Coordinates of C-alpha atoms in Angstrom, one line a residue:
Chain Q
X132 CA 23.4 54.0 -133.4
X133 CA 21.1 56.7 -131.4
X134 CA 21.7 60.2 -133.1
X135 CA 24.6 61.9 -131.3
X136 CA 22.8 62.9 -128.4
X137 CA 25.9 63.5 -126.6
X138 CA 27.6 65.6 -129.1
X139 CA 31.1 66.8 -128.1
X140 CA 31.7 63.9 -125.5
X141 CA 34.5 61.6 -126.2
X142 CA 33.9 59.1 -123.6
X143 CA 33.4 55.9 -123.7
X144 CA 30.2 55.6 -121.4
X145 CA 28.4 58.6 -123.5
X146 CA 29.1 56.3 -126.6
X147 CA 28.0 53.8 -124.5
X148 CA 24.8 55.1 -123.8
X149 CA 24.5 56.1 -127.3
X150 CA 23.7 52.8 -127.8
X151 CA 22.2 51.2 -125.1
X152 CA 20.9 54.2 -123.4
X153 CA 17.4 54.1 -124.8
X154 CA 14.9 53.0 -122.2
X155 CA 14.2 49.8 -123.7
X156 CA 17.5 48.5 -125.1
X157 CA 19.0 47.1 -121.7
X158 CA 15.5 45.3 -120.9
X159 CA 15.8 43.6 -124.2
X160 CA 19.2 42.4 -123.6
X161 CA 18.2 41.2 -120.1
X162 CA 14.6 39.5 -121.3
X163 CA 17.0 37.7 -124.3
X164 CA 19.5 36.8 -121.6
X165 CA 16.2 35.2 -119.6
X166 CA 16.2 33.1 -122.6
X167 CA 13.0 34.9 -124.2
X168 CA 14.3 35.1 -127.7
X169 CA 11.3 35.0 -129.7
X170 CA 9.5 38.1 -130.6
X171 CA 6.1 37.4 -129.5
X172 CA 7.7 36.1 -126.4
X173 CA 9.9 39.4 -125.9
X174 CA 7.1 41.3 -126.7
X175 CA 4.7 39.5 -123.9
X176 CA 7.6 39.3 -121.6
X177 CA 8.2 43.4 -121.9
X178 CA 4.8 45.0 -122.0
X179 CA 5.7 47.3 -125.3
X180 CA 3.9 47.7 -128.8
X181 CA 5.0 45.6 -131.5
X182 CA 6.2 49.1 -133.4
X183 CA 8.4 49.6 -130.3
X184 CA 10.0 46.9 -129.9
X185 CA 10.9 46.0 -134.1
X186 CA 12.5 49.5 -133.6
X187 CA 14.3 48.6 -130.5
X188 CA 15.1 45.2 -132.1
X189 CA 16.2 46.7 -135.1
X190 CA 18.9 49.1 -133.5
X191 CA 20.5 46.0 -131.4
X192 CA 20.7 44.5 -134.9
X193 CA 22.4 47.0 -136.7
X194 CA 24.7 48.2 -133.4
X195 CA 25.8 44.0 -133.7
X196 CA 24.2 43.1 -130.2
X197 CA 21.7 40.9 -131.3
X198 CA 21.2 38.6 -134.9
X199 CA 17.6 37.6 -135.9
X200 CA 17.3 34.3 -137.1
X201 CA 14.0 33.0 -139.0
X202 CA 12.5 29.7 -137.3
X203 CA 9.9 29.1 -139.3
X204 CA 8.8 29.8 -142.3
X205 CA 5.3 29.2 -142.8
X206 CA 3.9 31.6 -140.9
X207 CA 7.5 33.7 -141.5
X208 CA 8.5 33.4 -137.1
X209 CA 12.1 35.0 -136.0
X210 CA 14.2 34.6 -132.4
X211 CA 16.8 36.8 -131.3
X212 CA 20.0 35.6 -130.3
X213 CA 23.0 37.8 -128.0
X214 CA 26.0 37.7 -130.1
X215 CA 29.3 38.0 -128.2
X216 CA 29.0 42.2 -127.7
X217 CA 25.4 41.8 -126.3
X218 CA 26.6 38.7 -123.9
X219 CA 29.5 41.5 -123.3
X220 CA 26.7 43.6 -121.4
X221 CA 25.9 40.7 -118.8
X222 CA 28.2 42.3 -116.4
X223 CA 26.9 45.5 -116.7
X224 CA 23.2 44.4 -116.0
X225 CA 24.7 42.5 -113.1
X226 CA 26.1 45.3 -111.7
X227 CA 22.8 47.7 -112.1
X228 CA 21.1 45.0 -110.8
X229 CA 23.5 44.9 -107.6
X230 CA 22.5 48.9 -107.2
X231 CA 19.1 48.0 -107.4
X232 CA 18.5 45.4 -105.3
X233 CA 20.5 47.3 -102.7
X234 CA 18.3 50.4 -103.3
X235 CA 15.2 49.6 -104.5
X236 CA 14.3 45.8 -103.4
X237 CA 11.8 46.4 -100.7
X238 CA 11.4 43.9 -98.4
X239 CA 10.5 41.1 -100.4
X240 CA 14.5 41.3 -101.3
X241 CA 15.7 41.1 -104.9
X242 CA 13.5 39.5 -107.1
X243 CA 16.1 37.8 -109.1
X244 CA 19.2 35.8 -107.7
X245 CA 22.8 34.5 -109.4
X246 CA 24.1 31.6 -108.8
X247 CA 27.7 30.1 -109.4
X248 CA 27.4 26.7 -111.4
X249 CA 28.3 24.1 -109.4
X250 CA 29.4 25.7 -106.4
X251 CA 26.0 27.4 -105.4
X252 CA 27.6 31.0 -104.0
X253 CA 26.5 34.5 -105.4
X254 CA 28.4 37.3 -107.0
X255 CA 30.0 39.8 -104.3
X256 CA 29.9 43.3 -105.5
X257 CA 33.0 42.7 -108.0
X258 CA 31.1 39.9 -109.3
X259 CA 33.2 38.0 -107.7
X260 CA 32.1 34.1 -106.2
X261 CA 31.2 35.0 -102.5
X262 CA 31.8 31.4 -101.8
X263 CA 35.2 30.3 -103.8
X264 CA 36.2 33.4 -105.3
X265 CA 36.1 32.5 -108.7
X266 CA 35.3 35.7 -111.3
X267 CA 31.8 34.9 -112.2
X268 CA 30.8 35.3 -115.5
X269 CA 28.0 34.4 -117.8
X270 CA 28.9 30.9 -118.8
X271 CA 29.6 29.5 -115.0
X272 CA 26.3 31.1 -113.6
X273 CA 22.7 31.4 -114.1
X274 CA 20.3 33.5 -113.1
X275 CA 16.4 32.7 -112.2
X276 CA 13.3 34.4 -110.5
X277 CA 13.1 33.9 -106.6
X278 CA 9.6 34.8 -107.3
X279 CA 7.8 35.5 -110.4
X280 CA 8.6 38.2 -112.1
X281 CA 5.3 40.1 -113.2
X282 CA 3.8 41.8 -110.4
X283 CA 0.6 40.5 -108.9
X284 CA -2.2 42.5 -110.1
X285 CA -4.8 43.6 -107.2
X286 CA -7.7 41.4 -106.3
Chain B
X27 CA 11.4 58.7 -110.0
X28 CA 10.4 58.4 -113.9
X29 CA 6.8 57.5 -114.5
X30 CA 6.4 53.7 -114.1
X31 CA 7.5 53.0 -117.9
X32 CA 7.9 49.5 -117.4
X33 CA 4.9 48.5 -115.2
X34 CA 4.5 44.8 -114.3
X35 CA 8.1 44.7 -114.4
X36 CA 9.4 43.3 -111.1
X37 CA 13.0 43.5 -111.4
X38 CA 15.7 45.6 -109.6
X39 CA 17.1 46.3 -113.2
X40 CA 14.0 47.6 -114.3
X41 CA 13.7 49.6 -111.2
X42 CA 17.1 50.7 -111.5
X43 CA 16.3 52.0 -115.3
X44 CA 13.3 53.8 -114.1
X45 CA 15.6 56.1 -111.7
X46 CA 19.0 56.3 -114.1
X47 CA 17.4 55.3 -117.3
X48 CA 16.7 58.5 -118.8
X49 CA 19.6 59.3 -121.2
X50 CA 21.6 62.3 -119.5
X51 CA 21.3 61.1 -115.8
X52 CA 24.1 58.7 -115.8
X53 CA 26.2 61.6 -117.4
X54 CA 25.6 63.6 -114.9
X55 CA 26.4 61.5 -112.5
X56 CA 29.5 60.4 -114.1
X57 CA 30.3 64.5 -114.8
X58 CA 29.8 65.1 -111.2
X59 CA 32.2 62.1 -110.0
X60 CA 34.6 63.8 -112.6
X61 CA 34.6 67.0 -109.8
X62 CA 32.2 69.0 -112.1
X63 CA 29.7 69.8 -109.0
X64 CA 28.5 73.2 -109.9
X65 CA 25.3 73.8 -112.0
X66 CA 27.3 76.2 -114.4
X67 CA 30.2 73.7 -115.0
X68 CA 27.7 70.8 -115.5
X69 CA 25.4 72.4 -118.3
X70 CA 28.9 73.3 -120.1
X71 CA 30.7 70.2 -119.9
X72 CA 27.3 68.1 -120.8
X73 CA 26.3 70.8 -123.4
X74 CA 22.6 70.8 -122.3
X75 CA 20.3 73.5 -121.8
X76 CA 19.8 74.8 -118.2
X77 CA 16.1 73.6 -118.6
X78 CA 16.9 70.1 -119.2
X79 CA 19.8 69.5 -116.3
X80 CA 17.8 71.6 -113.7
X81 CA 15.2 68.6 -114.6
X82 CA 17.3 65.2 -114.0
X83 CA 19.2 66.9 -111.6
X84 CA 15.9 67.6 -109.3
X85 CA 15.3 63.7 -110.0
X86 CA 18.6 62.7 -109.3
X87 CA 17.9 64.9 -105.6
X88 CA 14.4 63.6 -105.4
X89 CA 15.9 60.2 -105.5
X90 CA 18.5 60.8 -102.9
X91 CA 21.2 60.1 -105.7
X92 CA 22.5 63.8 -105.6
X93 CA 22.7 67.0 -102.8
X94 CA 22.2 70.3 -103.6
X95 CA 24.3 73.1 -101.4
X96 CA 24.2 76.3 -102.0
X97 CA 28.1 78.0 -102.1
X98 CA 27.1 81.5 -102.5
X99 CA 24.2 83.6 -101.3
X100 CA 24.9 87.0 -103.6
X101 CA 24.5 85.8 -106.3
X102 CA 22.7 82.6 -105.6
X103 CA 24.7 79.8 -106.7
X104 CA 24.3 76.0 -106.3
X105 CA 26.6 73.1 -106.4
X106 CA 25.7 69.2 -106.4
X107 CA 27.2 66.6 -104.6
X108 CA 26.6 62.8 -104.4
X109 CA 25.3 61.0 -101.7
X110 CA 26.4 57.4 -100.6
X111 CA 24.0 56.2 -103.3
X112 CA 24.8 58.3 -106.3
X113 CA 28.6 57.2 -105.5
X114 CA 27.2 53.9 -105.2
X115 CA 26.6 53.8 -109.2
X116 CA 30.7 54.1 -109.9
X117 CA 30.8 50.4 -110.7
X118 CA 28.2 50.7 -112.6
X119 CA 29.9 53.7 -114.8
X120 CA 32.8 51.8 -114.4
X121 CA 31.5 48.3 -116.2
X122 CA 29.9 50.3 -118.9
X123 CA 32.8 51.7 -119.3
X124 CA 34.7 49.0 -120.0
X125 CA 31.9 47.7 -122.4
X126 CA 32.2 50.9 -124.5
X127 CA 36.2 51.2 -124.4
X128 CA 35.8 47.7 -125.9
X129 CA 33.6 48.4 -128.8
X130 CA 33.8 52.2 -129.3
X131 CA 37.1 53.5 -128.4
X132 CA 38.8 53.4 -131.6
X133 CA 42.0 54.0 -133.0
X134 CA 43.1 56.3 -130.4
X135 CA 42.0 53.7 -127.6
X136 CA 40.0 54.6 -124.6
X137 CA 40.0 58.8 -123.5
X138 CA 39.4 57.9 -119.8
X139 CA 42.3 55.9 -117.5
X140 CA 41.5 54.6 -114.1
X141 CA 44.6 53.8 -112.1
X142 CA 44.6 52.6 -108.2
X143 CA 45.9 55.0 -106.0
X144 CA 49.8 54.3 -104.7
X145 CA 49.8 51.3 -107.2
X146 CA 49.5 52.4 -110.8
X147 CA 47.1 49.2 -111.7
X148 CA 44.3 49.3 -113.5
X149 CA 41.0 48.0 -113.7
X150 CA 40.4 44.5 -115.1
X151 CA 37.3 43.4 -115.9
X152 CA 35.7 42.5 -112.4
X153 CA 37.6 46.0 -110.8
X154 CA 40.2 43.8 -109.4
X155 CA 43.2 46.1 -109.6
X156 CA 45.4 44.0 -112.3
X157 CA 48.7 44.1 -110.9
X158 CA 47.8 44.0 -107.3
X159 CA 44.9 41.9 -106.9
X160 CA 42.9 44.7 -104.9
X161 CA 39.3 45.2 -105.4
X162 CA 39.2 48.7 -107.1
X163 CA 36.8 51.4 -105.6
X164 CA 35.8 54.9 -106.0
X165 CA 37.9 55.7 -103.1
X166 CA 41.3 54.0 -103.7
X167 CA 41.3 54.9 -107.4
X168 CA 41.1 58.0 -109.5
X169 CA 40.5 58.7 -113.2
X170 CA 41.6 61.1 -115.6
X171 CA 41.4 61.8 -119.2
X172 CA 44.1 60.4 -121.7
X173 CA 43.3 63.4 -123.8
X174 CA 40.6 66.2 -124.5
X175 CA 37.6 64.8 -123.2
X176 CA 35.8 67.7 -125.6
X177 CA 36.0 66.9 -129.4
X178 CA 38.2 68.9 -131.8
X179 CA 36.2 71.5 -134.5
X180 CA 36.8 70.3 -137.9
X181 CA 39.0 72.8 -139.3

């Protein structure tokens, strides 16, 4: 965990933020979620030094968000996998995301979408099916690029 | 809004991070939807110096997240209220909430309640009121503190 920033606040969203407050930590959690689990990948995927992101890394680890798992051995390789409390922030991301695209999208639109497995309708702002009303979740959606997600660089 | 910390990044979760991903702004936002709107209140609940809130909270009005009005002219005295999109972030708080009453509340279970107003429900995990079916907003719900939202001194 974070030092106690927030020292004297019993709540749950400053312990929260205690963990995944760091500017990085969320952004992990979404670029795993995007299915970028190796680190080279993350690392690409994210912009950030290597020394930033082990230390990132490294915190998700020990706060049980994320487990590393070695995939080769010769040269020594490692991926990074949710466990059950990082999948446990997909609604959360969803959410921010929500307040984003409504404030920030631009008129492109959102640059991501959600889509309800099998059904093809979107989360409403309860993350809620807007088509059938089922409560979406990770395992009956998924969630791709309507266009690519690193930003054209000028000509 | 923050510097561009994660350029190339074109994602409304990125962009969200860049305006409420510094570490205190989401606690101010959540202290200000607890009714603590004056600047004197604020920097004593959050425990910050006046330096550092007179900073996030000029980027939380720069943003459009958060008014400033003054209440008193002798002496000069400011309070802060949210604006359509600063309330806008109460699911948002809400969800990571939730996540943090999960994995952080501890023995004494979570120190925040939200019920829905003229029900008594609660929140499930999408904010659909779970005994009425309603969708929960900032409007038709209120929260309050199960106990001292300010840690007990060691004796």
């Amino acid at each position: 965990m974070l030092d106690r920033e927030y020292k004297g606040q019993v709540c749950s969203i400053a312990r929260a933020l205690e963990v995944v407050g760091e500017r990085w930590s969320l952004l992990i959690v979404r670029t795993i979620l995007q299915g970028k689990v190796r680190f080279d990948d993350l690392k690409e995927t994210l912009g950030i030094t290597r020394s930033v992101l082990t230390t990132r890394l490294q915190l998700l680890v020990d706060e049980g968000l994320v487990e590393r798992h070695q995939y080769s051995d010769r040269p020594p390789r490692f991926e990074y996998r949710l466990t059950e409390k990082g999948n446990d922030l997909w609604p959360v991301l969803l959410t921010l995301r929500g307040w984003g695209d409504k404030y920030y999208a631009g008129p492109e639109g959102p640059p991501t979408t959600t889509e309800h497995l099998g059904c093809g309708g979107g989360p409403d702002d309860h993350l809620i099916c807007d088509r059938c009303g089922t409560p979406l979740t990770l395992a009956n959606t998924r969630t791709y690029a309507t266009r690519s997600m690193v930003e054209n660089l000028p000509l």
